[in-house]
Every structure is written in C-alpha cells, then in structure tokens.
Coordinates of C-alpha atoms and ligand atoms in Angstrom, one line a residue:
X3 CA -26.4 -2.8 14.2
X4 CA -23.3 -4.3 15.7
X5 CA -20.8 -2.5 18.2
X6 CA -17.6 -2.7 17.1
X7 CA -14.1 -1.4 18.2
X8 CA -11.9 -0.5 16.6
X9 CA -8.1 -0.2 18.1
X10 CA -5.9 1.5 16.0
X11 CA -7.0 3.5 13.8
X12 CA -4.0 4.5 10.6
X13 CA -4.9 3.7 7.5
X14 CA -6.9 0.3 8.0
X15 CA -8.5 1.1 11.2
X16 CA -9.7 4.6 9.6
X17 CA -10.9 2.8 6.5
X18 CA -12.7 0.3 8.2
X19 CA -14.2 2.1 10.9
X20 CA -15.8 4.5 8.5
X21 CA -16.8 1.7 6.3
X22 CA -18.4 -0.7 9.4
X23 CA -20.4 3.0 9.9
X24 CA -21.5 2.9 6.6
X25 CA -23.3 -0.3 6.8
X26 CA -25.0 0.6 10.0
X27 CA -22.4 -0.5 13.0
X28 CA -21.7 1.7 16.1
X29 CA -18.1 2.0 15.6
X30 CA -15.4 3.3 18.4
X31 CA -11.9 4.2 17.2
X32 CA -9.1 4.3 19.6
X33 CA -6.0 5.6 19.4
X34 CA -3.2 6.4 21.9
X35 CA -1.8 8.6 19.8
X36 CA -3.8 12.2 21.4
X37 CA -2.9 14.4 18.3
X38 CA -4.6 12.1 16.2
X39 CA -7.7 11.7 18.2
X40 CA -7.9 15.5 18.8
X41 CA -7.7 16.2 14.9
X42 CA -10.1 13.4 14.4
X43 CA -12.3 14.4 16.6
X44 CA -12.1 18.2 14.4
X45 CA -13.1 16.2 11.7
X46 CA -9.3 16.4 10.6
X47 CA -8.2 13.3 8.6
X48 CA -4.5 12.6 9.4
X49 CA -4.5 10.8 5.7
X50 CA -5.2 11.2 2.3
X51 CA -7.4 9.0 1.2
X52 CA -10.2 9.9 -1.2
X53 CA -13.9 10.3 0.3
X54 CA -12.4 9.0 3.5
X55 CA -12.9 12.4 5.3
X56 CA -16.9 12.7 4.0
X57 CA -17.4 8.9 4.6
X58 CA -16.2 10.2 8.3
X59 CA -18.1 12.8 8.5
X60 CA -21.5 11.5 7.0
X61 CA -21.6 8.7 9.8
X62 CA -20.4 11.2 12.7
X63 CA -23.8 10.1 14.5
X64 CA -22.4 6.4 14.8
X65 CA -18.7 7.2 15.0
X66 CA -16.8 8.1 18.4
X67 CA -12.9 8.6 19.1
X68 CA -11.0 7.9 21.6
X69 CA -7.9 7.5 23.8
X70 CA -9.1 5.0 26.2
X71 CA -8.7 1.2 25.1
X72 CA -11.3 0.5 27.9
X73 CA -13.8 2.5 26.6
X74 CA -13.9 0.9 23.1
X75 CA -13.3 -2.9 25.0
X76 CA -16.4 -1.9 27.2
X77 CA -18.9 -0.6 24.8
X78 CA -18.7 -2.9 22.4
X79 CA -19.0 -7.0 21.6
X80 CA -16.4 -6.8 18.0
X81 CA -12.8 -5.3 18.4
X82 CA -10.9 -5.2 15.3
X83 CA -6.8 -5.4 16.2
X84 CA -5.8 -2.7 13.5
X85 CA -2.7 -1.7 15.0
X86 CA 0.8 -1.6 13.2
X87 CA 2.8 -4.6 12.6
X88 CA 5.8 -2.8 10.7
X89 CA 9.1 -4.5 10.0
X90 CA 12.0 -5.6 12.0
X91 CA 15.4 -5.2 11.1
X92 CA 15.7 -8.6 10.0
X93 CA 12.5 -8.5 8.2
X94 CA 10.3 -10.4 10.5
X95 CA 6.8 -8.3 11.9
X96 CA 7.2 -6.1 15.1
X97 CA 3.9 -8.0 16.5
X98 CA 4.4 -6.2 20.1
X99 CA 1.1 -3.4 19.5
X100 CA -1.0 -6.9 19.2
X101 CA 0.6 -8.5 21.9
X102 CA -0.1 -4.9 23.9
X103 CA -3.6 -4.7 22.7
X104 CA -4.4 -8.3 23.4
X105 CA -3.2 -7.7 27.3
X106 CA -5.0 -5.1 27.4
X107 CA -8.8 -6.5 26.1
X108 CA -7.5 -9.6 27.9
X109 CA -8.2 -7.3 31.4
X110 CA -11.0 -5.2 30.8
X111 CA -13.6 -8.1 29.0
X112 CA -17.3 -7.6 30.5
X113 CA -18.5 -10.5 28.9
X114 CA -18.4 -12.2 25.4
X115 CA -15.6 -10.4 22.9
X116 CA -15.2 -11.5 19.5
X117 CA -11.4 -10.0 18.7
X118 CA -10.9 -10.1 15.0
X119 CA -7.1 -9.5 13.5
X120 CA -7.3 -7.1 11.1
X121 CA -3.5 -6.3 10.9
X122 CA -1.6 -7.8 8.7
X123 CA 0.3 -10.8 10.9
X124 CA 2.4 -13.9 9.8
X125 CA 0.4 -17.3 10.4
X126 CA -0.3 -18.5 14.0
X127 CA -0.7 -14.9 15.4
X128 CA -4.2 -16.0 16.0
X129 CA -2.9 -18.5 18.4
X130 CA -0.8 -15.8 20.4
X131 CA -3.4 -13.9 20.4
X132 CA -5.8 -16.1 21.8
X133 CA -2.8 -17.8 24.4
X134 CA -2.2 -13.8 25.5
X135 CA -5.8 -12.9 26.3
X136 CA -6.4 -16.3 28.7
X137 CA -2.8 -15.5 30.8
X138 CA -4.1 -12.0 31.3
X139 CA -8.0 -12.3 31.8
X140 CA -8.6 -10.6 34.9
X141 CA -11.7 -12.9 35.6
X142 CA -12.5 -16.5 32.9
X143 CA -14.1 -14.4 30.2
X144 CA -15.8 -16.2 26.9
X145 CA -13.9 -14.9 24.2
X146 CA -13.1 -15.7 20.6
X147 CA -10.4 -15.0 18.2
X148 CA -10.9 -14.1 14.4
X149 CA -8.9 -13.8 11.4
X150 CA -10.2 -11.0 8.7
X151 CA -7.7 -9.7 7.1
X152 CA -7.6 -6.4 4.6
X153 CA -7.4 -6.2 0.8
X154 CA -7.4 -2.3 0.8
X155 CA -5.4 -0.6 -1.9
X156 CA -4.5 3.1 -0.7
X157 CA -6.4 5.3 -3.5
X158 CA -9.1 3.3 -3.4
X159 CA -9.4 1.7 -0.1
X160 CA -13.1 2.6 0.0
X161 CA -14.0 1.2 -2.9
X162 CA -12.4 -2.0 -1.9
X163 CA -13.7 -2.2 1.6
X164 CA -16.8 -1.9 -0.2
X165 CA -17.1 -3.8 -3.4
X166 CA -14.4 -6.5 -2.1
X167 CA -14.2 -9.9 -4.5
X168 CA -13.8 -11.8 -1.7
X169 CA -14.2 -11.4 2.3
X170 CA -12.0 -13.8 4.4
X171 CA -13.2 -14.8 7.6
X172 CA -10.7 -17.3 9.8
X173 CA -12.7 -18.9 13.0
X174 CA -12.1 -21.3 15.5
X175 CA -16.4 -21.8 16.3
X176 CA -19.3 -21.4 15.2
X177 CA -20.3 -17.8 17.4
X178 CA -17.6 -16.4 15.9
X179 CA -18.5 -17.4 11.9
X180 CA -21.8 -16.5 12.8
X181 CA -21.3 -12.9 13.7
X182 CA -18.7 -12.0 11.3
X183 CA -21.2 -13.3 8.5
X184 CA -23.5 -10.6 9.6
X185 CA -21.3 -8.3 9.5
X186 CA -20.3 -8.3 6.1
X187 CA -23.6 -9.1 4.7
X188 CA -24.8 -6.3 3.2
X189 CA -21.4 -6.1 0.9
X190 CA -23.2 -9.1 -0.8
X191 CA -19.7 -10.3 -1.3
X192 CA -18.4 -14.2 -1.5
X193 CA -17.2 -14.7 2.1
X194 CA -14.4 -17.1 2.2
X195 CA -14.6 -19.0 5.9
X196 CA -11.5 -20.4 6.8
X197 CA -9.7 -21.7 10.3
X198 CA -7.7 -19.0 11.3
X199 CA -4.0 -20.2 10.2
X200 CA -5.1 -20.2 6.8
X201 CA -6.6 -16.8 6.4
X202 CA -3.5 -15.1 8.1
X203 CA -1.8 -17.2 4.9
X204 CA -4.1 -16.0 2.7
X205 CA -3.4 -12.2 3.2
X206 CA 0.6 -13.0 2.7
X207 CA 0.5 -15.5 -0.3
X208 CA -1.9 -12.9 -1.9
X209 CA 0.3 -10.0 -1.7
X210 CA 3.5 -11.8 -2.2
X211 CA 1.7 -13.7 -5.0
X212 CA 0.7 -9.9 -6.4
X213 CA 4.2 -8.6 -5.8
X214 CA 5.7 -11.6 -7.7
X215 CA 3.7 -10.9 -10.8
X216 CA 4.8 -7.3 -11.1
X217 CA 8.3 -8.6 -10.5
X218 CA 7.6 -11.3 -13.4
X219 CA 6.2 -8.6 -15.7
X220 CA 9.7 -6.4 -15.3
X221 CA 11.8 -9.0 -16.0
X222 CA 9.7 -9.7 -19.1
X223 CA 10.1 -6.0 -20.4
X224 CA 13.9 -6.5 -19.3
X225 CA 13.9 -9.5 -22.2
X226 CA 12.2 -7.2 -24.4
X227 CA 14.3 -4.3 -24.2
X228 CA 17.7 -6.8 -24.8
X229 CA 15.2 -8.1 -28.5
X230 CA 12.8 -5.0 -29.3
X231 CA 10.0 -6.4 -28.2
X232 CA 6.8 -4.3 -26.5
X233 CA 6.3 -5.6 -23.0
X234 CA 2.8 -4.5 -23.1
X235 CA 2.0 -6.5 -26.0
X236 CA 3.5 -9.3 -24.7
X237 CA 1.3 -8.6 -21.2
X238 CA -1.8 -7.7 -23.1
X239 CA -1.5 -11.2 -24.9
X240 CA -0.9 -12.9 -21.7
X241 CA -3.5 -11.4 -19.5
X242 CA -5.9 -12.4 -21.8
X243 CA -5.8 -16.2 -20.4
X244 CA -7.8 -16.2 -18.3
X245 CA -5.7 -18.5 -15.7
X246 CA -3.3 -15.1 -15.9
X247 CA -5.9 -12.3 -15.4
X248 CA -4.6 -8.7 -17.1
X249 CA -4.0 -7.2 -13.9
X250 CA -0.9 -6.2 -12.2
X251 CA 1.0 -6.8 -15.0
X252 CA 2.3 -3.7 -15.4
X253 CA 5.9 -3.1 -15.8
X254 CA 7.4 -0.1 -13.8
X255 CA 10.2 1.2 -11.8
X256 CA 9.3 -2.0 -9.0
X257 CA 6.8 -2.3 -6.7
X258 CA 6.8 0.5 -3.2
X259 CA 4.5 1.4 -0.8
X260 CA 4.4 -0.2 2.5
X261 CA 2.8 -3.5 1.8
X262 CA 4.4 -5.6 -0.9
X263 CA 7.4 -4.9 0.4
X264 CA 7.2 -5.6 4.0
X265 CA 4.7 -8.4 3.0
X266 CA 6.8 -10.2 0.7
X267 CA 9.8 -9.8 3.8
X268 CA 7.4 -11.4 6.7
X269 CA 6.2 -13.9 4.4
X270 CA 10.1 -15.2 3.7
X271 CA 10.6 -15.1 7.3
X272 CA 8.0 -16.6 8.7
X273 CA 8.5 -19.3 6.6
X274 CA 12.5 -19.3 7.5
X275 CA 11.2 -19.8 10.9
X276 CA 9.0 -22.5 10.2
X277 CA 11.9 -24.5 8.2
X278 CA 11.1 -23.8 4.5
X279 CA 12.9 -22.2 2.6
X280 CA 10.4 -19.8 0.0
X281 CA 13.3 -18.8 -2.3
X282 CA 10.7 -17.3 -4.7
X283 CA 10.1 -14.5 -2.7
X284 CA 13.7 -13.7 -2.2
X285 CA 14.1 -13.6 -6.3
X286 CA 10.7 -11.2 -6.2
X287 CA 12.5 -8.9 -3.9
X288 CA 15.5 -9.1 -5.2
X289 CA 14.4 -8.2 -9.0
X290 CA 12.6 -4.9 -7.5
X291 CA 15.5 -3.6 -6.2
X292 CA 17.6 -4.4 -9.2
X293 CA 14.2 -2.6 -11.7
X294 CA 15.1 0.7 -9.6
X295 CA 18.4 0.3 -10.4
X296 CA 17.5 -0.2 -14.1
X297 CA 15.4 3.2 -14.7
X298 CA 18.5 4.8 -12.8
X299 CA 20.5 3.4 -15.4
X300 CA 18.1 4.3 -18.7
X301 CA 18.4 7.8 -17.2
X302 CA 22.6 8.0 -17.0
X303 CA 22.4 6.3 -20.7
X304 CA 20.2 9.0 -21.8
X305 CA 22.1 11.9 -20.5
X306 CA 25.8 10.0 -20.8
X307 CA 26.8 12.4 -17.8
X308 CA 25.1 12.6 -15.3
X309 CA 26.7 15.3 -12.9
X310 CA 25.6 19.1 -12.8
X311 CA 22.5 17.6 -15.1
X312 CA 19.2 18.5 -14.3
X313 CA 16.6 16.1 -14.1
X314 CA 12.6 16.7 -13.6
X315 CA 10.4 13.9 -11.7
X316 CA 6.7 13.9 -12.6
X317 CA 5.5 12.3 -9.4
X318 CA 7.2 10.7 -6.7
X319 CA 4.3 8.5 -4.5
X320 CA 5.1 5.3 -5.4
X321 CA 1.9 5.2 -6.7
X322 CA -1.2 7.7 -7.7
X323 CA -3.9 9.0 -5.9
X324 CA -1.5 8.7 -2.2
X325 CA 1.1 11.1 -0.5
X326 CA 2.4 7.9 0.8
X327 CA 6.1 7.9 0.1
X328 CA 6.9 4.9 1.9
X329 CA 9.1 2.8 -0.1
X330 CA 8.5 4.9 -2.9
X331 CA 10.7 3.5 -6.1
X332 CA 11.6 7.2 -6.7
X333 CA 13.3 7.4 -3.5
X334 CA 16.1 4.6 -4.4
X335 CA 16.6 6.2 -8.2
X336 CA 16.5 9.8 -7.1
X337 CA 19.5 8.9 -4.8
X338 CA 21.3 7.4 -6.7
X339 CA 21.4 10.4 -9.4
X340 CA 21.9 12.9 -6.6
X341 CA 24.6 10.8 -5.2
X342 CA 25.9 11.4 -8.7
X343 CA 25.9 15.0 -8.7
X344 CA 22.7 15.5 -10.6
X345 CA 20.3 18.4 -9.9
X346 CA 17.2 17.1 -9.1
X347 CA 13.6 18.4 -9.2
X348 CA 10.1 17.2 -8.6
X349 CA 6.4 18.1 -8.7
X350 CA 3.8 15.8 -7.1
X351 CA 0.0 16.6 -6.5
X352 CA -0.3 15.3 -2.9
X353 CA 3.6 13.5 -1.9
X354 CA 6.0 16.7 -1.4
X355 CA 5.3 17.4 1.8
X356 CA 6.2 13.7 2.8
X357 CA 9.0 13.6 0.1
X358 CA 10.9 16.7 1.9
X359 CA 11.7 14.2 4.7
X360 CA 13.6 12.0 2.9
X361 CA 15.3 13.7 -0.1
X362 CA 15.7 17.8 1.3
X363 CA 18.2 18.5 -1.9
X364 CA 15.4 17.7 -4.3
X365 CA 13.6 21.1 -5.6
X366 CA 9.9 21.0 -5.1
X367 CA 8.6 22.9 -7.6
X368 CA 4.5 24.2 -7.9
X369 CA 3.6 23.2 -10.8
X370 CA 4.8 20.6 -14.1
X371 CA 5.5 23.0 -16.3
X372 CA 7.7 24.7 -13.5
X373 CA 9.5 21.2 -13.3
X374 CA 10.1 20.5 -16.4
X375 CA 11.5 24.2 -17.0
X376 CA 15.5 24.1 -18.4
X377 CA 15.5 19.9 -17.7
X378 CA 18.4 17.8 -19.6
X379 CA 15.7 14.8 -18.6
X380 CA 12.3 14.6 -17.5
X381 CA 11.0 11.3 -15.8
X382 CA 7.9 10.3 -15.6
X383 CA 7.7 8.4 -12.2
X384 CA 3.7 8.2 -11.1
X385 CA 0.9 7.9 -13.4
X386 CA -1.3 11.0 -12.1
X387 CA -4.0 11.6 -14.3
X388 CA -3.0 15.2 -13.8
X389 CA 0.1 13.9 -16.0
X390 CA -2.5 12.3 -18.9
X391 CA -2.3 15.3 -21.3
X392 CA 0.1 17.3 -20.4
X393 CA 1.3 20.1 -22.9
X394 CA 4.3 18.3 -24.4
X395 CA 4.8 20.3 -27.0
X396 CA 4.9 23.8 -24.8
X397 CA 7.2 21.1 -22.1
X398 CA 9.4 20.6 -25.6
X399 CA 9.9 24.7 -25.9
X400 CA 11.1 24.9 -22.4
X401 CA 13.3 22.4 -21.7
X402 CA 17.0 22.4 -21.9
X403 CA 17.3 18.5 -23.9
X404 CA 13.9 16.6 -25.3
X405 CA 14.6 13.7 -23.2
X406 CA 11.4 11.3 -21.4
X407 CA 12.0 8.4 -19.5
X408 CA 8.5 7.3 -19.3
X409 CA 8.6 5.0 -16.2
X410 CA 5.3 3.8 -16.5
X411 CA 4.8 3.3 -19.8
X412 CA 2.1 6.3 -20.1
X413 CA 2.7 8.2 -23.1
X414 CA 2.2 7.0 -26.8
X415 CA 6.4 6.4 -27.8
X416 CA 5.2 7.8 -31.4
X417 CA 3.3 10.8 -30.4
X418 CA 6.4 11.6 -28.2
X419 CA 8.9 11.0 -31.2
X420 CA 6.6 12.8 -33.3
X421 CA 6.8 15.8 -30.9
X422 CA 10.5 15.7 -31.0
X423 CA 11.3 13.5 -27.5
X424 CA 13.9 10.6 -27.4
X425 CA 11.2 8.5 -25.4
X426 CA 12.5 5.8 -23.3
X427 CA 9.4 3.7 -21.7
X428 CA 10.2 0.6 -19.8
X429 CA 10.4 -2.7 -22.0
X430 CA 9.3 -1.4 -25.0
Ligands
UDX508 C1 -1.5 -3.5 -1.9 C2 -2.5 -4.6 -2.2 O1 -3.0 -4.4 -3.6 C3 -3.7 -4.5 -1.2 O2 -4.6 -5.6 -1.5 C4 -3.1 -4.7 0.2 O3 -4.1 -4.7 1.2 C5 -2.1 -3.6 0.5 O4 -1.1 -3.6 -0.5 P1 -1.2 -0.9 -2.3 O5 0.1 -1.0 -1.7 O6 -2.1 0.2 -1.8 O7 -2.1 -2.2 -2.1 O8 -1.0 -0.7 -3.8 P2 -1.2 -1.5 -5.2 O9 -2.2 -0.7 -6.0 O10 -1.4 -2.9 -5.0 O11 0.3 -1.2 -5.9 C6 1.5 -1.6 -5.2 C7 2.7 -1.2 -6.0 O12 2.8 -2.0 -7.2 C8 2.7 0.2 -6.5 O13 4.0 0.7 -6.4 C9 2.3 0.1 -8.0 O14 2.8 1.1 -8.8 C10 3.0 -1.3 -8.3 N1 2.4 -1.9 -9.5 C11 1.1 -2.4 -9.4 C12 3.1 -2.1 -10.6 O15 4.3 -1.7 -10.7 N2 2.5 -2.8 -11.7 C13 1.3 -3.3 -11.6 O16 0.8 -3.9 -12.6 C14 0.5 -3.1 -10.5

C-alpha cells in the first residue's frame, strides 16, 4: 500500500484517485475548490462518469478529501500534479496551477517526495517543475520528478485507467522508476519507462496523432461524397492493415471535447516555441473546423431555406456516455443554423443541463420523440445507444419533412430510405 496524493482532483485526479484506491493505495484528494470537497465528501460526484461514484464510494475506507495542500504533501510519499493546464488565448498551456502546486510541495516536503505530472503539459514541464521545487524548498529536501501521463477517455475512463495498453513512466533515477513500477503493477500492463521529456511527448504526439486520423478519415468521406463512394468501406478496408489499426477512423462532424483540441493547439505551440514548425497539426485543426462547417452545410442543402425551419438534434455531447459539452461539434453547427434563423431543438440523455449555458435559444425537449415532433430536419449528432433503435417509423408520422442527417453514420441509409427518409450520412 502506497500513500499517494493527489492534487486536483477534476476529471483525472477523480479517476485516478479512485482507481490508485482500487489497487490498494491510501489515496488523499485535494482540492481548493470547498464546494467540491464538501459534495465529495457527501459522496456527491461533481461529474459524470460511469461507476466513478461506486468506485468512490466502495474505497471510502482508503479515500480522504481535502482543502489543505499540506495535509495531502504531509501524509503521503507520491503526489500526482492533476491540476488544469487549459488553454491560452494564443493556444499555448496556462501551466501556472503546476507552477502553484510545485511552490507549494516545494515548502511543506518532510522528507523524500516522488511528484509525478499527471496533467497534461508540453515537453520540459518536468524541468520547471523540478527547477520550481529546489528555489522554493523551505529546507534541502530529496525529491524527484516523474512524468505519467493519462490516456483516459471520458465514458470510459475507468476502464482505461484500468485495462491501459500501455503505462508511461518518465524518470530521471532509479527511486523514482522503482516506485512508480509498483505502483502500476497489479494492472499487469506493458509499462513504457522513458526520461521525462519524452513521455510529456508521448501524451501530445498520441493525441495529436489520434486527432489527425479522424481529421484524415473526414477528408476521405469528403472525396467520397464528391465520387459516391462509402467512407466506411473505404475505412473498413483500411483499418484492416494492420500498420493502420480500425480505430478512430470514424468520420463525423470533427473531433470536440476538451483534449484533442487543446492538445493538438499546445502541441503546435510548443513546437513554434522550440523553432519547428509542425504544419500538420495546423491542417488537422484546420479540417475540423471546416467538417462542422460541412454538416452545417448538408443541413441548409437539405432544407434549401433554412430560416423559420425547425431542426431536431439527437444529442449534443460531443461524444456519448459524457455531459461534457466542451468543444462540442454541435455547438459550432447549431450556431450557425440559429444565426440563420432556424428553430432549433435538442434532446440529450446527460448534456442539456451543460448545453443551456451556451446555446439558451435552443429548446430542450424530454424526450426524442418530443424532439423530433413537427421537425423539417432531424440530425443525428451523438451516437447514444439510447438513439440505436429508435421508432423511425412512429418519428416518420410525426414529423413535419422525412429529412435525417445522420452525423455519425448510425443508421442503415436503406432501412432509412425504405422507411421513407432522405438520409444524408457523412461520406457515404
Ligand atoms: C481523448 C483521448 O482518446 C484520451 O486518450 C485522452 O486522454 C483524452 O482525449 P476523449 O476526449 O475522452 O479522449 O474522447 P475520444 O473517445 O478520444 O473522442 C474524441 C473525439 O473524437 C470525439 O468528439 C469523438 O466523437 C471523435 N471521434 C473519435 C471521431 O470523430 N471519430 C473517431 O473515429 C473517433
């Protein structure tokens, strides 16, 4: 049993704190956010993320919450940075939570600390890190710095921390390997030991790398819509080398969510800063805004006027299984249709709540069939399984014009013809 700390504790810091439980580990999460510690404390999950809250609540006996950054740095030999890093106007990471945290540990160490990076940070963080804790230290403290970043997917983040392919571990000594390899032992996962420059890379290239692909598949479908091809032919046939893999070869309406995107943006600009220019990513980007642009477009061509039209959105996370909204592809085509004078409305099993921040016009409704009621379109925009077998031929009865834009390429194009929709998927 190891005692580890974790500071921060969103999304990754939750994840991982309930997972390090899991296999065994006294785990502290801290917080300075009170609200969130109180409701944490209540065994009140400020996220969705499935089994999170029973994961929580199954390890209470080894799980504690707090406020106090000195309590977790006291009690316990393995802090985990899991703070934010968001983005910066000009695209670069906000790194100034770590540089905060790393003051802070910096002045409370009572002996040996292992501080592991768990937030996603462009390459040579590690050496701030490390540079920030020895101009602080209160009193010449051993310490060491660690790399170990995340390949959690929000849905299944559980799952992943669990069952990962790969664990990445950047160290700069032996102690620090040592530990860390204990740590993760029981997932009986490959661990991938690095220094610590190149696992901050890996976590960027792999995302940007995964981003890329999805932006390679969409322009794909874009050739096969222009020749009456079927994209997911073409990806099926490709995936099958295996130097390709089948995954994330999915075309869509562009990648959201608050990774890829501000991934792909620090990754640029880190390596802007460095003096190389990684034009790639810049095309990546640039074809996921154009794709939203695209399924904005599909929809005006299927209506031919778009104002005082009413359009229904199955789903608006920007993907299933979250209420994240964050960079949400729906977001970008629902405003452009409103800014046309469409009417728009929306049903989504966990992502209103959130939605109703951004877009207020939209009209929630409870309930697909309620959405799709007296629609000149209906848009299919996240693949819920909830949307899998849908009545479409009780949706074709009540809907003002038999129009599907199926943004995900969910629905059989020949049942939906059969059943009387002009079917639109994406690049097929
Ligand atoms: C991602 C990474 O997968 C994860 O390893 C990292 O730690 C955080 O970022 P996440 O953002 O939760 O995870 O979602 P993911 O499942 O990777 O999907 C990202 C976006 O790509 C979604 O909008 C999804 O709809 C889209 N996507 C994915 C496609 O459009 N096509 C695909 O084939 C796959």
């Amino acid at each position: 049993m190891k005692k580890t700390c974790i500071i921060g504790s969103g999304y990754v810091g939750l994840v991982s704190g309930a997972c390090f439980a899991e296999l065994g580990n006294k785990v502290i999460l801290i917080d300075n956010d009170a609200k969130k510690i109180k409701a944490l404390k209540n065994n009140q999950v400020p996220i969705y993320e499935p089994g999170l809250d029973k994961l929580l609540k199954k390890n209470k006996s080894r799980i504690s919450f707090s406020t106090n950054i000195n309590e977790g740095i006291l009690n316990s030999d393995i802090i985990f940075i899991c703070v934010g890093t968001p983005p910066r106007e000009d695209g670069s990471a906000d790194l100034s939570s770590v540089e905060r945290v790393a003051t802070e540990i910096a002045r409370n160490m009572n002996g040996y600390k292992l501080i592991v990076d768990k937030s996603t940070v462009p390459v040579e963080t590690g050496e701030w890190v490390k540079t920030t804790i020895e101009r602080n230290m209160a009193k010449k403290t051993p310490f060491d710095v660690a790399s170990n970043p995340e390949f959690l997917r929000e849905g299944t983040a559980i799952h992943d921390f669990l069952n990962p392919d790969r664990v990445v571990i950047g160290v700069s000594s032996k102690e620090a390997e040592r530990i860390l390899t204990e740590l993760y032992k029981p997932l009986k996962a490959p661990i991938v030991v690095t220094d610590i420059k190149s696992a901050e890379l890996i976590k960027h290239a792999s995302n940007s790398f995964l981003a890329m692909k999805i932006s390679f598949i969409n322009s794909v479908a874009n050739v096969c819509e222009k020749v009456g091809a079927d994209v997911t032919k073409v990806a099926e046939g490709m995936g099958m080398d295996k130097r390709i893999g089948k995954t994330f070869l999915n075309a869509g309406p562009g990648f959201g969510g608050f990774c890829f995107p501000k991934d792909l943006e620090a990754f640029y600009w880190i390596s802007k800063k460095l003096g190389y220019n990684f034009g790639i990513l810049q095309e990546v980007k640039k074809v996921n805004e154009d794709q939203k642009k695209l399924i904005a477009k599909k929809i005006e061509d299927a209506l031919w006027i778009i104002k005082d039209k009413t359009i229904a959105f199955l789903g608006l996370a920007f993907k299933p299984n979250t209420d994240d909204m964050r960079m949400a592809p729906s977001i970008d085509i629902i405003n452009i249709l409103h800014k046309k004078g469409a009417i728009i409305k929306a049903y989504d099993p966990e992502s209103m709540g959130k939605a109703k921040t951004d877009m207020p016009f939209v009209k929630y409704c409870k309930n697909p069939l309620e959405v799709c009621k007296d629609a000149d379109c209906v848009v299919l925009m996240t693949e819920w399984e909830e949307f899998k077998n849908l009545d479409f031929k009780k949706i074709r009865s009540i809907v003002k014009q038999p129009i599907l834009i199926d943004t995900r390429n969910y629905y059989n194009p020949q049942t939906m013809k059969q059943l009387g929709y002009i079917y639109k998927g994406v690049g097929r």
